[in-house]
Short mmCIF file of C-alpha atoms and ligand atoms in Angstrom, two decimals:
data_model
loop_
_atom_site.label_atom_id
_atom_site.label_comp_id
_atom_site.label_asym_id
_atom_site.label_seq_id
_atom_site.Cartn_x
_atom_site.Cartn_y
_atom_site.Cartn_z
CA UNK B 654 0.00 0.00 0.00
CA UNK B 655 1.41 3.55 -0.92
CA UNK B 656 1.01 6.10 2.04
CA UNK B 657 0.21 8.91 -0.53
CA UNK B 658 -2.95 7.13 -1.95
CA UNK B 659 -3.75 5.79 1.09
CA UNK B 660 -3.23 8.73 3.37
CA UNK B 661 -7.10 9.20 4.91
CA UNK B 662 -7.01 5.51 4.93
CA UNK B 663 -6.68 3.58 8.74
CA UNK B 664 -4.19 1.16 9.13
CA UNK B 665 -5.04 -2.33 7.96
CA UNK B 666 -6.28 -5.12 10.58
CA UNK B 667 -6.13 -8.26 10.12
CA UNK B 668 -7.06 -9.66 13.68
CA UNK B 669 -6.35 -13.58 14.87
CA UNK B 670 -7.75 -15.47 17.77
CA UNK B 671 -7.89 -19.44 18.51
CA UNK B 672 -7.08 -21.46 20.88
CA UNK B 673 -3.43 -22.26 22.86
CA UNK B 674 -1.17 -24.21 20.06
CA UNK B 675 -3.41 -23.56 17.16
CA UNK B 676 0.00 -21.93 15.37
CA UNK B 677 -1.45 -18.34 15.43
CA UNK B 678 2.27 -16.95 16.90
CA UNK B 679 4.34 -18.55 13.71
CA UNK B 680 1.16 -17.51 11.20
CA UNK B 681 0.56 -14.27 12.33
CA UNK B 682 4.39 -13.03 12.44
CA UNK B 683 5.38 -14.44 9.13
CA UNK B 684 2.18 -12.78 7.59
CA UNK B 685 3.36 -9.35 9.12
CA UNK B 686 6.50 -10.33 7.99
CA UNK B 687 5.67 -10.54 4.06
CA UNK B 688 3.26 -7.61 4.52
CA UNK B 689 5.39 -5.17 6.07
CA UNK B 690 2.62 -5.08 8.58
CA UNK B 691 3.29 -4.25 12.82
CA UNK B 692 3.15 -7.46 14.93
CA UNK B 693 0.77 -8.05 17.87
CA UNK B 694 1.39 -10.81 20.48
CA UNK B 695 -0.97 -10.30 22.84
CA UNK B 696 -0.74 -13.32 24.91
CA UNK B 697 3.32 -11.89 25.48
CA UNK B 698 1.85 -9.20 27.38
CA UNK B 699 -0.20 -11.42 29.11
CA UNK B 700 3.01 -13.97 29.91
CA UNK B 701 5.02 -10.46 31.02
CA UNK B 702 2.76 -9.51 33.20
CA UNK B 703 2.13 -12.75 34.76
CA UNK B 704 6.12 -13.23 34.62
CA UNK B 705 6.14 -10.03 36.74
CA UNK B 706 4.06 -11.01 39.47
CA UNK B 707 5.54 -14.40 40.45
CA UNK B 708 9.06 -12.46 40.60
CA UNK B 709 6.83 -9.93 42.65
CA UNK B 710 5.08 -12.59 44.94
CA UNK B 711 1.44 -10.83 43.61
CA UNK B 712 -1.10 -13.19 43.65
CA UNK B 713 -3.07 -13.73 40.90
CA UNK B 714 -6.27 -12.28 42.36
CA UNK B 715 -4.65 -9.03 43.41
CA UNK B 716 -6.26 -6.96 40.19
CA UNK B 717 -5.07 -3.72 41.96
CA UNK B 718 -1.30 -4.47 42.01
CA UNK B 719 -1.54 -6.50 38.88
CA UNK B 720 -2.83 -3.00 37.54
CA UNK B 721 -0.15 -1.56 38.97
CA UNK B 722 2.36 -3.78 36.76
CA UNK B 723 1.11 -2.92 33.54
CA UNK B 724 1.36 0.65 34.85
CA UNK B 725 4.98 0.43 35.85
CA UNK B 726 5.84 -1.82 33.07
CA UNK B 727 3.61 -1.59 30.07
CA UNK B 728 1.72 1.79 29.33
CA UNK B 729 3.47 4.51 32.11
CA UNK B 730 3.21 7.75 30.49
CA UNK B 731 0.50 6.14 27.87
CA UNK B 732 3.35 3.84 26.56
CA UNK B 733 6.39 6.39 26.10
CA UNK B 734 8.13 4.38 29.44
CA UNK B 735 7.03 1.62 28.36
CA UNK B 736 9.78 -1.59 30.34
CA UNK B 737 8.34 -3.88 27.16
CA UNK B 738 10.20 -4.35 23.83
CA UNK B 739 9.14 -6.61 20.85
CA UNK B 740 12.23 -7.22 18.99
CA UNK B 741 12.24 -9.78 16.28
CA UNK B 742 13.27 -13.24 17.99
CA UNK B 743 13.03 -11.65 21.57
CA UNK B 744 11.05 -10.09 24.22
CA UNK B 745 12.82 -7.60 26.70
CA UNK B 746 11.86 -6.24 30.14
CA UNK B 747 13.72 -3.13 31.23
CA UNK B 748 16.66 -4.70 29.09
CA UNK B 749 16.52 -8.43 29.90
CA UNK B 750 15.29 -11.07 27.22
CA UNK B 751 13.25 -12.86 28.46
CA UNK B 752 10.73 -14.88 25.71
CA UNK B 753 11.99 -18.18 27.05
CA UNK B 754 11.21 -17.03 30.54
CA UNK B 755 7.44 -16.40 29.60
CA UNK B 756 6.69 -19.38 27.12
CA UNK B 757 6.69 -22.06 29.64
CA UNK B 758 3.28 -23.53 30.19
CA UNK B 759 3.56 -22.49 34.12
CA UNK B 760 3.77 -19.12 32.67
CA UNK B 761 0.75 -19.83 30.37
CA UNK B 762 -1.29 -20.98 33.00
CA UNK B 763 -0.57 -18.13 35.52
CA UNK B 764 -1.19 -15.69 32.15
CA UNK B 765 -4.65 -17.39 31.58
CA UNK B 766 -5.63 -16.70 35.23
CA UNK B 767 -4.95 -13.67 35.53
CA UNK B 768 -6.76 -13.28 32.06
CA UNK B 769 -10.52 -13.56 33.84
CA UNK B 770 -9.66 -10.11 35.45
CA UNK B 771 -11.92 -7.53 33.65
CA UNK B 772 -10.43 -4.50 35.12
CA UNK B 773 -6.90 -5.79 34.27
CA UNK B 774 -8.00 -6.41 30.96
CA UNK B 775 -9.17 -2.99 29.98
CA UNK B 776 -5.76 -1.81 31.70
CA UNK B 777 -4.37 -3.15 29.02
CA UNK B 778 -6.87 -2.42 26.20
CA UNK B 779 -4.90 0.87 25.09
CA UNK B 780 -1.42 -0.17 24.65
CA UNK B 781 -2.78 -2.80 22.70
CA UNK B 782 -4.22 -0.51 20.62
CA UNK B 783 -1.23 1.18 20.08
CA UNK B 784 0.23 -1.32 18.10
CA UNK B 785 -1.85 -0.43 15.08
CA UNK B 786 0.22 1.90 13.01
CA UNK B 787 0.43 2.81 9.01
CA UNK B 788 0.50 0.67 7.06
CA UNK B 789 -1.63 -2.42 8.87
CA UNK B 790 -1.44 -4.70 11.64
CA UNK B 791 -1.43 -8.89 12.56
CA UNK B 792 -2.62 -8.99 15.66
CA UNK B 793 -2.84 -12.47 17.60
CA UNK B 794 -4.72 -13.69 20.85
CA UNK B 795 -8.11 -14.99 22.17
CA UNK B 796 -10.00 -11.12 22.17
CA UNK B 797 -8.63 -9.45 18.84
CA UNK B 798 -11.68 -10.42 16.64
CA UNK B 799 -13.97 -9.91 19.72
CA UNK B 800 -12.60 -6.62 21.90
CA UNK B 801 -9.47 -5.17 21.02
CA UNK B 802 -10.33 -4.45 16.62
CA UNK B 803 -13.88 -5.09 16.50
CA UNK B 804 -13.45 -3.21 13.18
CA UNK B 805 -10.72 -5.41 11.98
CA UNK B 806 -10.57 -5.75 8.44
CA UNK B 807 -9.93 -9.79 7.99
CA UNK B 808 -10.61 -11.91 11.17
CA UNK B 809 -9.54 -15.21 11.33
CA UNK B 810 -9.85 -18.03 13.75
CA UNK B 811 -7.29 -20.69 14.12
CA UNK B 812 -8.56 -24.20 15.09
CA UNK B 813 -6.66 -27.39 15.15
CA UNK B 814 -7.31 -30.44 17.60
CA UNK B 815 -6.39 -30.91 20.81
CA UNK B 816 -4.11 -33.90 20.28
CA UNK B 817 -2.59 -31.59 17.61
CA UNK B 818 -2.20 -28.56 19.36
CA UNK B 819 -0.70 -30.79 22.20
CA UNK B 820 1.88 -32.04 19.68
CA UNK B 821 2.56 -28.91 18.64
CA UNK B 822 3.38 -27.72 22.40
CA UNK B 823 5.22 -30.04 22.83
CA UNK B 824 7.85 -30.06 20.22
CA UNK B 825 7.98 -26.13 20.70
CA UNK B 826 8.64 -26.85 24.36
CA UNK B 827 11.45 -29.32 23.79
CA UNK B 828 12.83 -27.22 21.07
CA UNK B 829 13.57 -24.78 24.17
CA UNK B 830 15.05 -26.96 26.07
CA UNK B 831 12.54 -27.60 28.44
CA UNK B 832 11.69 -30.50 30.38
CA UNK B 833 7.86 -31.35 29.50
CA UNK B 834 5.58 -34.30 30.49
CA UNK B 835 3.08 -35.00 27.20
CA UNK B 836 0.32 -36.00 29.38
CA UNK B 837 0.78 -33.31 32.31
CA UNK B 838 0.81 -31.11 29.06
CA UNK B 839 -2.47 -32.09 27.42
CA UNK B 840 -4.09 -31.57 30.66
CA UNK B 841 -2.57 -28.00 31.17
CA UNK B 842 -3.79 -27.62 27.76
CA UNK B 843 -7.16 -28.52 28.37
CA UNK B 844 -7.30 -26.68 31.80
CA UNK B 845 -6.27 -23.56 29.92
CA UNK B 846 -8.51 -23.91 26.90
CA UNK B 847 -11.70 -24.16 29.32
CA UNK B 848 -10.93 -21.52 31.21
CA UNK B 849 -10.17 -18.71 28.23
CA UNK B 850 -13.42 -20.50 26.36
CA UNK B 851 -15.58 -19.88 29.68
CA UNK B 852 -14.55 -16.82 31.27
CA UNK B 853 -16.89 -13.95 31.63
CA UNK B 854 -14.84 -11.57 30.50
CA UNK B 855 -13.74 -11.41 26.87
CA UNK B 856 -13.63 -15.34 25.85
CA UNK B 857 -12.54 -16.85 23.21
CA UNK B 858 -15.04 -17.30 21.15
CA UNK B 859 -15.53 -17.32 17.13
CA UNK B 860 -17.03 -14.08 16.02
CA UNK B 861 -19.03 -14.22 13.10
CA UNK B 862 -16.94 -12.44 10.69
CA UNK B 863 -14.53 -14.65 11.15
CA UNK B 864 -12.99 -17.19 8.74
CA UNK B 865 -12.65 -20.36 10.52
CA UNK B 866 -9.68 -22.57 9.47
CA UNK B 867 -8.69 -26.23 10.83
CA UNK B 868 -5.26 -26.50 11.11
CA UNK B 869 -4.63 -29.93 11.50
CA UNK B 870 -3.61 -31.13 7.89
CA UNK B 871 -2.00 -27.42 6.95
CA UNK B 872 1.37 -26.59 7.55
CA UNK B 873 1.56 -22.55 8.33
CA UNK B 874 3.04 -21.96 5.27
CA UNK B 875 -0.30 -23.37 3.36
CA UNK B 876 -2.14 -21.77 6.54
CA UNK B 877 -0.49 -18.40 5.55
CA UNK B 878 -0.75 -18.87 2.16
CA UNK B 879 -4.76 -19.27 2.76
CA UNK B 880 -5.10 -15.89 5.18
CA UNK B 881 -2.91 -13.62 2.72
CA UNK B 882 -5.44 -14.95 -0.39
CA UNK B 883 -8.47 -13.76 1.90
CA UNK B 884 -6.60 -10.31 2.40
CA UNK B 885 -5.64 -10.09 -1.25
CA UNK B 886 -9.58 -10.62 -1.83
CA UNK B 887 -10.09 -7.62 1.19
CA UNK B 888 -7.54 -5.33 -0.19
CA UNK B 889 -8.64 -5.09 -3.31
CA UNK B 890 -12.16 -3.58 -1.89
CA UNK B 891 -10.21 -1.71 0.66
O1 C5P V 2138 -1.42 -16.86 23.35
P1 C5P V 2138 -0.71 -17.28 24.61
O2 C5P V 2138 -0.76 -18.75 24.84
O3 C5P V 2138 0.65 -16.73 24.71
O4 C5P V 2138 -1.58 -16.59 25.79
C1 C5P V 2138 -1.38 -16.89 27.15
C2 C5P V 2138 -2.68 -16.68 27.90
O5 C5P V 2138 -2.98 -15.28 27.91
C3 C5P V 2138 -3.90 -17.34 27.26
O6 C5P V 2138 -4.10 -18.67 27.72
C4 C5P V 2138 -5.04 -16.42 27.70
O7 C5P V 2138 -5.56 -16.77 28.94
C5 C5P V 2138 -4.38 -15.06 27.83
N1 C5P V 2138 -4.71 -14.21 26.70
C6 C5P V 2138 -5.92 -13.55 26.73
N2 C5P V 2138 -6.24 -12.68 25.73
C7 C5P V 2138 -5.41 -12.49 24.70
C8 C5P V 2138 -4.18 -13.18 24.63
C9 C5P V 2138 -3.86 -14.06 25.65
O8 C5P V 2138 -6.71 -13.72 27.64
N3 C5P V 2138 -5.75 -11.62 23.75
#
């Protein structure tokens, strides 16, 4: 897209939920890759932020001081302090990588409970925002279709089975050298996924915009290959 024919335009969206293991990470940053398009991890802020607290000692319940986190950390000074950078291969706090830190599944699991929060969820709601900048944005999580770009442009919803999305885990987990039990896995799995699908607040759930797609027998190169047809379809009404 050129910025001079497309100055009054906003920024494109394309917006992807789904469920833990369903590949949206690798799909969503390679398609922001070969778009040029700003990345959105969403469930990284919730890992930091969960990551934060056990070093902290703040329970999971405490919204307040969980606020207080994202504060300090994520969007002091509307985001001009923020602690939190995306690099490419890397996510740092106040300096430190720490991605393999906050992609175990203990991580995950703290991240998903302090996910039913409402109040730290809308803490949150404007940073996340702020990722959507000229000339679009892939933006990846369980709310993006839902709550964060209602107005997205192409929503998607990632689906594979659980024995699938287990595997997946798995070799992921391995391939970072940590020490995982497949069954103690599939249950963390399935903890998680009830508890994001059930929540009051913001659940994952598949909007109707959205285009559905089963992962199972699709690599993410045919699963990116798929998305960027629907957005070639989109961007030419756009
Ligand atoms: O996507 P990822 O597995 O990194 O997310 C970790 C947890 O963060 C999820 O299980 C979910 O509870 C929470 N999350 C969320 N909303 C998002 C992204 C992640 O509630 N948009």
């Amino acid at each position: 897209m050129s910025k001079k024919s497309n100055r009054n335009k906003q920024p494109f969206v394309i917006a992807i939920d789904g469920p833990a293991g369903s590949g949206k990470g690798t799909v969503a940053k390679k398609l922001a890759s070969k778009l040029n398009f700003h990345y959105l991890d969403s469930g990284a802020i919730y890992r930091i932020i969960a990551y934060a607290a056990k070093k902290k000692n703040i329970n999971s319940k405490s919204v307040d001081e969980l606020i207080n986190l994202v504060k300090f950390y994520a969007w002091s000074n509307m985001g001009k302090n923020s602690k939190i950078t995306f690099s490419e291969n890397n996510v740092l706090l106040d300096g430190d990588k720490i991605s393999n830190f906050i992609r175990t599944e203990s991580i995950g699991k703290l991240a998903s409970e302090i996910a039913v929060h409402d109040k730290l969820r809308a803490s949150i709601l404007q940073y996340q925002r702020s990722f959507c900048k000229w000339p679009g944005l892939v933006a990846e999580g369980r709310d993006m279709t839902s709550v964060v770009f209602p107005d997205a442009n192409l929503k998607i919803y990632l689906n594979a089975s659980v024995d699938e999305r287990v595997k997946r885990r798995y070799k992921q987990l391995i391939s970072k050298g940590n020490d995982v039990n497949l069954s103690d896995l599939a249950d963390e799995i399935e903890i998680r996924d009830r508890r994001d699908k059930e929540r009051e607040v913001s659940p994952l759930v598949i909007v109707k915009e959205a285009y559905v797609i089963e992962t199972d027998n699709l690599n993410e190169t045919k699963t990116v290959t798929k998305i960027l047809s629907l957005f070639n379809k989109k961007i030419n009404r756009y």
